[in-house]
Short mmCIF file of C-alpha atoms in Angstrom, two decimals:
data_model
loop_
_atom_site.label_atom_id
_atom_site.label_comp_id
_atom_site.label_asym_id
_atom_site.label_seq_id
_atom_site.Cartn_x
_atom_site.Cartn_y
_atom_site.Cartn_z
CA ALA A 15 0.02 -0.19 0.26
CA GLN A 16 1.23 3.65 -0.59
CA SER A 17 0.75 6.52 1.57
CA VAL A 18 1.60 10.42 0.72
CA THR A 19 2.09 13.32 3.52
CA GLN A 20 2.25 16.36 2.46
CA LEU A 21 4.41 18.60 4.92
CA ASP A 22 2.78 21.39 4.88
CA SER A 23 -1.27 22.31 5.16
CA GLN A 24 -0.75 26.40 4.57
CA VAL A 25 2.55 28.26 2.63
CA PRO A 26 2.29 31.90 2.30
CA VAL A 27 4.63 33.74 -0.11
CA PHE A 28 5.24 37.09 -1.22
CA GLU A 29 4.52 37.58 -4.94
CA GLU A 30 8.25 36.65 -7.43
CA ALA A 31 9.52 34.64 -4.30
CA PRO A 32 10.60 30.96 -4.94
CA VAL A 33 8.28 28.07 -3.45
CA GLU A 34 8.73 24.78 -2.30
CA LEU A 35 5.65 22.76 -1.68
CA ARG A 36 7.47 19.36 0.01
CA CYS A 37 6.27 16.16 -0.83
CA ASN A 38 6.96 12.25 0.85
CA TYR A 39 5.14 9.51 0.28
CA SER A 40 5.93 5.64 1.43
CA SER A 41 5.42 2.06 -1.45
CA SER A 42 6.95 -1.33 -0.74
CA VAL A 43 6.43 -1.02 -4.33
CA SER A 44 7.92 0.85 -7.52
CA VAL A 45 5.21 3.93 -7.82
CA TYR A 46 4.38 6.68 -10.24
CA LEU A 47 3.97 10.41 -9.01
CA PHE A 48 2.11 13.53 -9.96
CA TRP A 49 1.14 17.25 -8.63
CA TYR A 50 -2.32 18.20 -9.37
CA VAL A 51 -3.47 21.85 -8.49
CA GLN A 52 -7.09 22.65 -7.85
CA TYR A 53 -8.26 26.46 -8.10
CA PRO A 54 -10.95 27.68 -6.51
CA ASN A 55 -14.41 26.24 -6.83
CA GLN A 56 -12.85 23.87 -9.51
CA GLY A 57 -11.59 20.33 -9.95
CA LEU A 58 -8.21 19.31 -9.67
CA GLN A 59 -5.98 19.33 -12.83
CA LEU A 60 -2.69 17.66 -13.59
CA LEU A 61 0.48 20.12 -13.21
CA LEU A 62 3.46 17.74 -13.99
CA LYS A 63 4.01 13.71 -13.38
CA TYR A 64 6.87 11.64 -13.28
CA LEU A 65 6.63 8.22 -15.01
CA SER A 66 10.39 6.98 -15.53
CA GLY A 67 13.63 8.69 -16.81
CA SER A 68 14.96 12.21 -15.13
CA THR A 69 14.26 12.66 -12.69
CA LEU A 70 13.68 16.65 -12.80
CA VAL A 71 10.28 16.75 -14.38
CA LYS A 72 8.69 20.50 -15.86
CA GLY A 73 4.85 20.72 -15.66
CA ILE A 74 3.03 23.44 -16.69
CA ASN A 75 3.14 27.54 -15.24
CA GLY A 76 6.93 26.84 -14.84
CA PHE A 77 6.65 24.24 -12.12
CA GLU A 78 8.67 21.67 -11.88
CA ALA A 79 9.53 18.58 -8.79
CA GLU A 80 12.66 16.28 -8.60
CA PHE A 81 11.66 12.88 -7.72
CA ASN A 82 14.00 11.57 -5.29
CA LYS A 83 14.16 7.61 -4.51
CA SER A 84 16.68 7.69 -1.51
CA GLN A 85 14.37 10.02 0.07
CA THR A 86 11.08 9.41 -0.92
CA SER A 87 10.54 12.26 -1.81
CA PHE A 88 8.67 14.60 -4.82
CA HIS A 89 9.31 18.10 -4.04
CA LEU A 90 7.58 20.67 -6.45
CA ARG A 91 9.13 24.16 -6.92
CA LYS A 92 8.49 27.51 -9.02
CA PRO A 93 11.33 29.97 -8.77
CA SER A 94 9.18 33.01 -8.83
CA VAL A 95 5.24 32.58 -8.31
CA HIS A 96 2.54 34.96 -9.32
CA ILE A 97 -0.71 36.21 -7.36
CA SER A 98 -2.29 33.29 -10.37
CA ASP A 99 -0.85 30.65 -8.31
CA THR A 100 -3.09 31.12 -5.54
CA ALA A 101 -4.82 27.44 -5.59
CA GLU A 102 -4.29 24.08 -3.53
CA TYR A 103 -1.49 21.54 -4.61
CA PHE A 104 -2.31 17.77 -4.14
CA CYS A 105 1.04 15.53 -4.40
CA ALA A 106 -0.63 11.98 -5.75
CA VAL A 107 0.88 8.49 -6.13
CA SER A 108 0.42 5.34 -7.57
CA ASP A 109 1.64 1.62 -8.53
CA THR A 110 3.25 0.44 -11.52
CA THR A 111 1.65 -2.76 -11.10
CA GLY A 112 -1.37 -2.45 -13.20
CA GLY A 113 -3.64 -1.06 -10.33
CA PHE A 114 -6.01 1.99 -10.72
CA LYS A 115 -6.06 3.66 -7.77
CA THR A 116 -4.23 6.57 -6.93
CA ILE A 117 -3.52 7.63 -3.14
CA PHE A 118 -3.60 11.67 -3.03
CA GLY A 119 -2.14 13.73 -0.10
CA ALA A 120 -4.02 16.12 1.98
CA GLY A 121 -3.37 19.21 -0.05
CA THR A 122 -1.45 22.57 -0.01
CA ARG A 123 -2.88 25.36 0.05
CA LEU A 124 -0.22 28.22 -1.54
CA PHE A 125 -1.50 31.44 -0.63
CA VAL A 126 0.53 34.19 -2.92
CA LYS A 127 0.53 37.94 -1.35
CA ALA A 128 1.46 40.92 -3.48
CA ASN B 1 -14.43 18.40 -26.13
CA ALA B 2 -16.38 18.66 -22.86
CA GLY B 3 -13.85 16.63 -20.97
CA VAL B 4 -15.32 15.01 -18.10
CA THR B 5 -19.08 16.61 -17.16
CA GLN B 6 -20.95 16.18 -13.69
CA THR B 7 -24.54 16.98 -12.53
CA PRO B 8 -25.78 18.22 -10.92
CA LYS B 9 -22.74 21.13 -9.37
CA PHE B 10 -25.08 22.11 -6.04
CA GLN B 11 -27.38 19.64 -4.17
CA VAL B 12 -29.24 19.78 -1.03
CA LEU B 13 -30.50 16.64 0.60
CA LYS B 14 -32.71 15.85 3.59
CA THR B 15 -31.46 12.73 5.77
CA GLY B 16 -32.71 9.38 4.29
CA GLN B 17 -33.45 10.52 0.76
CA SER B 18 -32.13 9.26 -2.16
CA MET B 19 -30.24 10.79 -5.30
CA THR B 20 -27.66 9.84 -7.98
CA LEU B 21 -24.95 11.70 -9.37
CA GLN B 22 -23.83 11.82 -12.68
CA CYS B 23 -20.61 11.83 -14.95
CA ALA B 24 -19.67 11.13 -18.36
CA GLN B 25 -16.65 11.41 -19.96
CA ASP B 26 -16.12 11.86 -23.77
CA MET B 27 -12.13 10.93 -24.51
CA ASN B 28 -12.64 7.48 -24.90
CA HIS B 29 -11.23 6.44 -21.33
CA ASN B 30 -11.02 3.42 -20.18
CA SER B 31 -11.38 4.08 -16.54
CA MET B 32 -13.45 6.42 -14.02
CA TYR B 33 -13.54 6.95 -10.97
CA TRP B 34 -15.52 8.65 -8.03
CA TYR B 35 -13.53 10.65 -5.16
CA ARG B 36 -15.12 12.85 -2.36
CA GLN B 37 -12.98 15.60 -1.12
CA ASP B 38 -13.28 16.42 2.62
CA PRO B 39 -11.50 19.35 4.33
CA GLY B 40 -7.82 18.68 5.16
CA MET B 41 -8.13 14.82 3.84
CA GLY B 42 -7.11 15.34 0.18
CA LEU B 43 -9.04 12.86 -1.70
CA ARG B 44 -10.35 9.52 -0.85
CA LEU B 45 -11.61 7.15 -3.32
CA ILE B 46 -15.01 5.95 -2.82
CA TYR B 47 -15.42 3.04 -6.26
CA TYR B 48 -13.85 3.24 -9.43
CA SER B 49 -14.37 1.29 -12.62
CA ALA B 50 -11.41 -0.35 -14.62
CA SER B 51 -12.60 -0.71 -17.87
CA GLU B 52 -16.53 -0.59 -18.54
CA GLY B 53 -18.65 -3.66 -16.93
CA THR B 54 -16.12 -3.66 -14.00
CA THR B 55 -16.46 -2.01 -10.74
CA ASP B 56 -14.79 -2.06 -7.54
CA LYS B 57 -14.58 -0.56 -3.86
CA GLY B 58 -12.45 1.79 -3.05
CA GLU B 59 -10.92 3.25 0.53
CA VAL B 60 -14.85 4.74 1.67
CA PRO B 61 -16.89 2.79 -0.56
CA ASN B 62 -20.18 2.74 2.59
CA GLY B 63 -23.31 3.92 1.95
CA TYR B 64 -22.60 4.47 -1.91
CA ASN B 65 -23.26 2.64 -4.63
CA VAL B 66 -22.05 2.97 -8.64
CA SER B 67 -23.26 1.66 -11.80
CA ARG B 68 -20.71 2.13 -14.93
CA LEU B 69 -24.12 2.82 -17.68
CA ASN B 70 -21.15 2.40 -20.41
CA LYS B 71 -18.04 3.63 -21.47
CA ARG B 72 -18.75 6.96 -21.06
CA GLU B 73 -21.02 7.12 -17.96
CA PHE B 74 -20.32 6.20 -14.46
CA SER B 75 -22.55 7.34 -11.96
CA LEU B 76 -22.84 7.35 -8.02
CA ARG B 77 -25.99 6.69 -6.25
CA LEU B 78 -26.48 7.65 -1.82
CA GLU B 79 -29.78 5.20 -1.38
CA SER B 80 -30.08 7.02 1.89
CA ALA B 81 -27.96 9.86 2.47
CA ALA B 82 -26.31 11.16 6.03
CA PRO B 83 -24.82 13.96 7.18
CA SER B 84 -21.45 12.53 7.12
CA GLN B 85 -21.70 12.33 3.38
CA THR B 86 -21.49 16.34 2.96
CA SER B 87 -18.88 16.49 0.44
CA VAL B 88 -17.71 17.76 -2.53
CA TYR B 89 -18.05 14.66 -5.18
CA PHE B 90 -15.28 14.32 -7.95
CA CYS B 91 -15.45 12.00 -10.99
CA ALA B 92 -12.38 11.56 -12.96
CA SER B 93 -11.19 9.50 -15.72
CA SER B 94 -8.16 8.29 -16.87
CA GLY B 95 -6.70 5.98 -20.17
CA GLY B 96 -5.75 3.00 -17.60
CA LEU B 97 -4.47 1.00 -20.45
CA ALA B 98 -3.19 -2.35 -18.70
CA GLY B 99 0.34 -2.44 -17.75
CA GLY B 100 0.37 1.46 -17.67
CA TRP B 101 -0.53 4.50 -15.95
CA TYR B 102 -2.09 7.51 -17.15
CA GLU B 103 -2.74 10.55 -14.98
CA GLN B 104 -6.61 11.57 -14.22
CA TYR B 105 -9.07 14.14 -15.76
CA PHE B 106 -11.46 15.66 -13.03
CA GLY B 107 -14.85 16.82 -13.82
CA PRO B 108 -15.90 20.39 -11.66
CA GLY B 109 -17.30 18.65 -8.55
CA THR B 110 -20.44 18.22 -7.03
CA ARG B 111 -20.75 20.42 -3.72
CA LEU B 112 -23.36 18.20 -1.64
CA THR B 113 -24.99 19.10 1.52
CA VAL B 114 -27.10 16.97 3.89
CA THR B 115 -29.13 18.15 6.68
#
């Protein structure tokens, strides 16, 4: 079974500052990793994903994440945030053995201040 | 493409009433899912359908039933609503080809209140 821990429930940051949203996972098998973003009153949409290959993955809106297998982490970063990045961000993990279940973290609310 | 659509957007029920949440996708995805979202708990899987004709329980199936009507449609039914089922419900779909894994595409959600 997998589990996901998002280490911060809320992250306030000033506009144009860098941000890191932390995600750790546990699993006894190989995993695929995802970050989703949810804007107010909307469904989730994919920000980026790690399936295999390069451990640094780039997503939409200037976000990137690095898969660290030894630390079982998949932290999300952006070098300079905008007001429009204010949203809730979810880390998610699924196994690669053919299952169809994705486990989501509890979410991190990013609040960008002017 | 409309992607994943859900109806209704909002619903208020009294305890004991029943209702069906509808979901449809036009991306020819094999797999479909129902989640509930509660504050501080992320998304929890209620039921999923790996392919047309199959359904399986997720993490929190009690009090719910599902029907995979065809490849496009996947409905969620509350037979006797309880206040604990007050939540935001999301439908999602994914390609789900055998041996692989794909990101999920989400609908806009249904906000359900049970009084």
